[in-house]
CSV table of C-alpha atoms in Angstrom, one decimal:
chain,number,residue,atom,x,y,z
S,274,MET,CA,-17.3,24.0,4.0
S,275,SER,CA,-15.7,20.6,3.6
S,276,PRO,CA,-17.5,18.3,1.3
S,277,PHE,CA,-17.2,15.2,3.8
S,278,SER,CA,-15.9,14.8,7.3
S,279,ILE,CA,-13.0,13.4,8.7
S,280,THR,CA,-13.2,11.3,11.9
S,281,LEU,CA,-10.1,10.7,13.5
S,282,SER,CA,-9.3,6.9,14.6
S,283,PRO,CA,-8.3,6.2,18.0
S,284,ASP,CA,-4.7,5.9,16.6
S,285,CYS,CA,-4.7,9.3,15.8
S,286,GLU,CA,-5.9,10.6,19.4
S,287,PRO,CA,-2.9,11.7,21.8
S,288,ASP,CA,-1.7,9.4,24.2
S,289,ALA,CA,0.3,9.7,27.4
S,290,GLY,CA,3.6,9.8,25.4
S,291,SER,CA,2.8,12.5,22.6
S,292,MET,CA,2.8,16.2,22.7
S,293,PRO,CA,-0.7,17.9,22.7
S,294,SER,CA,1.3,20.3,20.1
S,295,ASP,CA,2.0,17.5,17.7
S,296,PHE,CA,-1.4,16.4,17.5
S,297,ASP,CA,-2.6,20.0,17.5
S,298,ARG,CA,-0.4,20.7,14.2
S,299,ARG,CA,-1.4,17.4,12.6
S,300,GLN,CA,-5.2,18.2,13.1
S,301,ASN,CA,-4.9,21.7,11.9
S,302,LEU,CA,-2.9,20.6,9.0
S,303,VAL,CA,-5.5,18.2,8.1
S,304,GLU,CA,-8.4,20.6,8.9
S,305,ARG,CA,-7.1,23.2,6.6
S,306,THR,CA,-6.1,21.1,3.6
S,307,ILE,CA,-9.4,19.5,3.5
S,308,ARG,CA,-11.3,22.9,3.9
S,309,SER,CA,-9.2,24.4,1.1
S,310,ASP,CA,-8.8,21.7,-1.3
S,311,GLY,CA,-11.5,18.7,-0.4
S,312,HIS,CA,-13.6,19.3,-3.2
S,313,ARG,CA,-11.0,19.0,-5.5
S,314,PHE,CA,-9.7,15.8,-4.1
S,315,LEU,CA,-13.2,14.3,-3.8
S,316,GLY,CA,-13.9,15.2,-7.8
S,317,VAL,CA,-10.6,13.6,-8.9
S,318,ALA,CA,-11.2,10.3,-6.9
S,319,ARG,CA,-14.8,10.3,-8.2
S,320,LYS,CA,-13.6,10.7,-11.8
S,321,ILE,CA,-11.3,7.9,-11.5
S,322,LEU,CA,-13.6,5.5,-9.6
S,323,GLY,CA,-16.9,6.3,-10.8
S,324,SER,CA,-18.4,5.8,-7.3
S,325,HIS,CA,-18.9,8.6,-4.5
S,326,ASP,CA,-18.4,6.1,-1.8
S,327,LEU,CA,-15.1,4.7,-3.1
S,328,ALA,CA,-13.9,8.2,-3.7
S,329,GLU,CA,-14.5,9.1,-0.1
S,330,ASP,CA,-12.6,6.0,0.8
S,331,ALA,CA,-9.6,7.1,-1.3
S,332,VAL,CA,-9.6,10.5,0.1
S,333,ALA,CA,-10.0,9.3,3.7
S,334,GLU,CA,-7.1,7.1,3.1
S,335,ALA,CA,-5.0,9.8,1.6
S,336,VAL,CA,-5.8,12.2,4.7
S,337,ALA,CA,-4.9,9.3,6.9
S,338,GLU,CA,-1.5,9.5,5.2
S,339,LEU,CA,-1.1,13.1,5.6
S,340,TRP,CA,-1.8,12.7,9.2
S,341,SER,CA,1.1,10.3,9.5
S,342,THR,CA,3.7,12.3,8.0
S,343,GLU,CA,6.4,13.4,10.4
S,344,GLU,CA,6.9,16.6,8.7
S,345,ALA,CA,4.2,18.7,6.9
S,346,PRO,CA,4.5,18.7,3.3
S,347,ARG,CA,5.5,22.0,1.9
S,348,ASN,CA,2.3,22.1,-0.3
S,349,SER,CA,-0.1,19.9,1.5
S,350,GLY,CA,-2.7,20.2,-1.2
S,351,ALA,CA,-0.6,19.1,-3.9
S,352,TRP,CA,0.7,16.3,-1.8
S,353,THR,CA,-2.7,15.1,-0.7
S,354,LEU,CA,-4.2,15.4,-4.3
S,355,ARG,CA,-1.2,13.2,-5.7
S,356,THR,CA,-1.9,10.8,-2.8
S,357,THR,CA,-5.4,10.6,-3.4
S,358,VAL,CA,-4.6,9.9,-7.2
S,359,HIS,CA,-2.3,6.8,-6.1
S,360,ARG,CA,-5.0,5.5,-3.5
S,361,SER,CA,-7.9,5.8,-6.3
S,362,LEU,CA,-5.9,3.8,-8.8
S,363,HIS,CA,-5.2,1.1,-6.1
S,364,LEU,CA,-8.9,0.9,-5.4
S,365,ALA,CA,-9.8,0.8,-9.1
S,366,ARG,CA,-7.5,-2.1,-9.5
S,367,THR,CA,-8.8,-3.8,-6.6
S,368,ALA,CA,-12.4,-3.4,-7.7
S,369,ARG,CA,-11.6,-4.8,-11.2
S,370,ARG,CA,-9.8,-7.9,-9.8
S,371,ARG,CA,-12.8,-8.3,-7.6
S,372,GLN,CA,-15.1,-8.3,-10.6
S,373,ARG,CA,-12.9,-10.8,-12.4
S,374,TYR,CA,-12.9,-12.9,-9.4
S,375,GLU,CA,-16.8,-12.8,-9.0
S,376,GLY,CA,-17.1,-13.4,-12.8
S,377,ALA,CA,-14.8,-16.5,-12.6
S,378,TYR,CA,-16.8,-17.9,-9.5
S,379,SER,CA,-19.9,-17.5,-11.3
S,380,GLU,CA,-18.8,-19.3,-14.3
S,381,ALA,CA,-17.2,-22.0,-12.5
S,382,ARG,CA,-20.4,-22.6,-10.5
S,383,ASP,CA,-22.6,-22.6,-13.6
S,384,ASP,CA,-19.7,-25.4,-15.1
S,385,ARG,CA,-20.3,-27.4,-12.1
S,386,ASP,CA,-23.9,-27.5,-12.5
S,387,THR,CA,-23.7,-28.7,-16.1
S,388,GLU,CA,-20.5,-30.4,-16.2
S,389,ASP,CA,-20.0,-34.2,-16.8
S,390,PRO,CA,-19.1,-36.2,-13.8
S,391,PHE,CA,-15.8,-37.6,-15.7
S,392,GLU,CA,-14.7,-34.2,-16.7
S,393,ALA,CA,-15.4,-32.6,-13.3
S,394,CYS,CA,-13.1,-35.6,-11.7
S,395,ALA,CA,-10.6,-34.9,-14.6
S,396,ARG,CA,-10.6,-31.3,-13.7
S,397,SER,CA,-9.9,-31.9,-9.9
S,398,GLU,CA,-7.2,-34.2,-10.5
S,399,ALA,CA,-5.5,-32.0,-12.8
S,400,ARG,CA,-5.6,-28.9,-10.5
S,401,SER,CA,-4.2,-31.3,-7.6
S,402,ALA,CA,-1.4,-32.0,-9.8
S,403,VAL,CA,-0.8,-28.2,-10.3
S,404,ARG,CA,-1.1,-27.5,-6.9
S,405,ASP,CA,1.8,-30.0,-5.9
S,406,ALA,CA,3.9,-28.5,-8.7
S,407,ILE,CA,3.2,-25.1,-7.3
S,408,ASP,CA,4.0,-26.0,-3.6
S,409,SER,CA,7.5,-27.7,-4.8
S,410,LEU,CA,8.7,-24.1,-6.0
S,411,PRO,CA,10.9,-22.0,-4.0
S,412,SER,CA,9.0,-19.8,-1.7
S,413,LEU,CA,9.5,-16.5,-3.4
S,414,GLN,CA,9.0,-18.1,-6.7
S,415,ARG,CA,5.7,-19.9,-5.4
S,416,ARG,CA,4.2,-16.4,-3.9
S,417,ILE,CA,5.2,-14.4,-7.1
S,418,ILE,CA,3.3,-17.0,-9.5
S,419,GLN,CA,0.2,-17.1,-7.0
S,420,LEU,CA,-0.1,-13.4,-7.0
S,421,ARG,CA,0.3,-13.1,-10.8
S,422,GLU,CA,-1.8,-16.2,-12.1
S,423,LEU,CA,-4.3,-16.4,-9.1
S,424,GLU,CA,-4.7,-12.9,-8.1
S,425,GLY,CA,-4.3,-11.4,-11.2
S,426,LEU,CA,-1.7,-8.5,-9.9
S,427,GLU,CA,0.3,-6.5,-12.3
S,428,TYR,CA,4.1,-6.9,-11.8
S,429,ALA,CA,4.4,-3.6,-10.2
S,430,ASP,CA,1.9,-4.4,-7.6
S,431,ILE,CA,3.4,-7.9,-7.0
S,432,ALA,CA,6.8,-5.7,-6.5
S,433,GLU,CA,5.3,-3.6,-4.2
S,434,ARG,CA,3.4,-6.4,-2.2
S,435,LEU,CA,6.6,-8.4,-1.6
S,436,SER,CA,8.9,-5.5,-1.4
S,437,VAL,CA,11.2,-6.6,-4.4
S,438,PRO,CA,12.3,-4.9,-7.3
S,439,ILE,CA,10.2,-5.4,-10.5
S,440,GLY,CA,13.3,-7.1,-12.1
S,441,THR,CA,13.2,-9.9,-9.5
S,442,VAL,CA,9.5,-10.3,-10.0
S,443,ARG,CA,10.1,-11.0,-13.9
S,444,SER,CA,13.1,-13.4,-13.6
S,445,ARG,CA,11.4,-15.2,-10.6
S,446,LEU,CA,8.2,-15.5,-12.6
S,447,ASN,CA,10.0,-16.8,-15.8
S,448,ARG,CA,11.9,-19.2,-13.4
S,449,ALA,CA,8.6,-20.5,-11.9
S,450,ARG,CA,7.0,-21.1,-15.1
S,451,ALA,CA,9.9,-23.1,-16.4
S,452,ALA,CA,9.8,-25.3,-13.3
S,453,LEU,CA,6.2,-25.8,-13.8
S,454,ARG,CA,6.8,-26.8,-17.4
S,455,GLU,CA,9.4,-29.3,-16.2
S,456,ALA,CA,7.3,-30.7,-13.4
S,457,LEU,CA,4.3,-31.1,-15.5
S,458,ARG,CA,5.9,-32.1,-18.9
S,459,ASP,CA,5.5,-35.9,-18.3
S,460,TYR,CA,1.9,-35.4,-17.0
S,461,GLU,CA,-0.5,-37.2,-19.5
S,462,PRO,CA,-4.1,-35.8,-19.7
S,463,CYS,CA,-7.0,-38.1,-20.1
S,464,CYS,CA,-9.2,-35.6,-21.9
S,465,ALA,CA,-9.6,-32.2,-23.2
S,466,VAL,CA,-10.6,-30.8,-20.0
S,467,HIS,CA,-7.7,-32.3,-18.4
S,468,ALA,CA,-5.4,-31.0,-21.0
S,469,SER,CA,-6.5,-27.6,-20.8
S,470,GLU,CA,-6.1,-27.4,-16.9
S,471,ILE,CA,-2.4,-28.5,-17.2
S,472,ALA,CA,-1.5,-26.4,-20.4
S,473,ARG,CA,-2.7,-23.2,-18.4
S,474,TRP,CA,0.1,-23.8,-16.4
S,475,ALA,CA,2.7,-25.5,-18.3
S,476,ARG,CA,2.6,-22.9,-21.1
């Protein structure tokens, strides 16, 4: 008995150009793997994510990848377990980033409720200067520093997102930071709030 059900998406249904035998092969592979090891997949995912719903999402994504394989893995259970772990770790990182964003948004909203109008204006002006400096960067440097500083991605995640080597991520990030320091070097802050916003990017 499977611990959960897998509903095939419309993309998985056979069309006029596909062979029914191929559809049957994929369906049998998925059903056999889930029936044999589904509880184990779900348990591992739940241990990583601490959430039954997220664990089901991770397993469903892993099973979708199994369905998409052109050749059936020699050991479909081990293959799907490894893929489940990867998907679970990805979902865990995404959840942590979301929590950071929500916390930062809440703090920023509270700050806006109590912040001095002059400081609010200074913060807005500093951020505008930073945006202009970032916009002046070459496209790859600009994208990398946005993913790192604004979205909080790790180097490996940035490399995967942009399909570039991790060494390229590191070198372009260093160049981007150097360019921002140069662009913001002569920018004179008018208050502590102003200075802290500039210092974050001109470090």
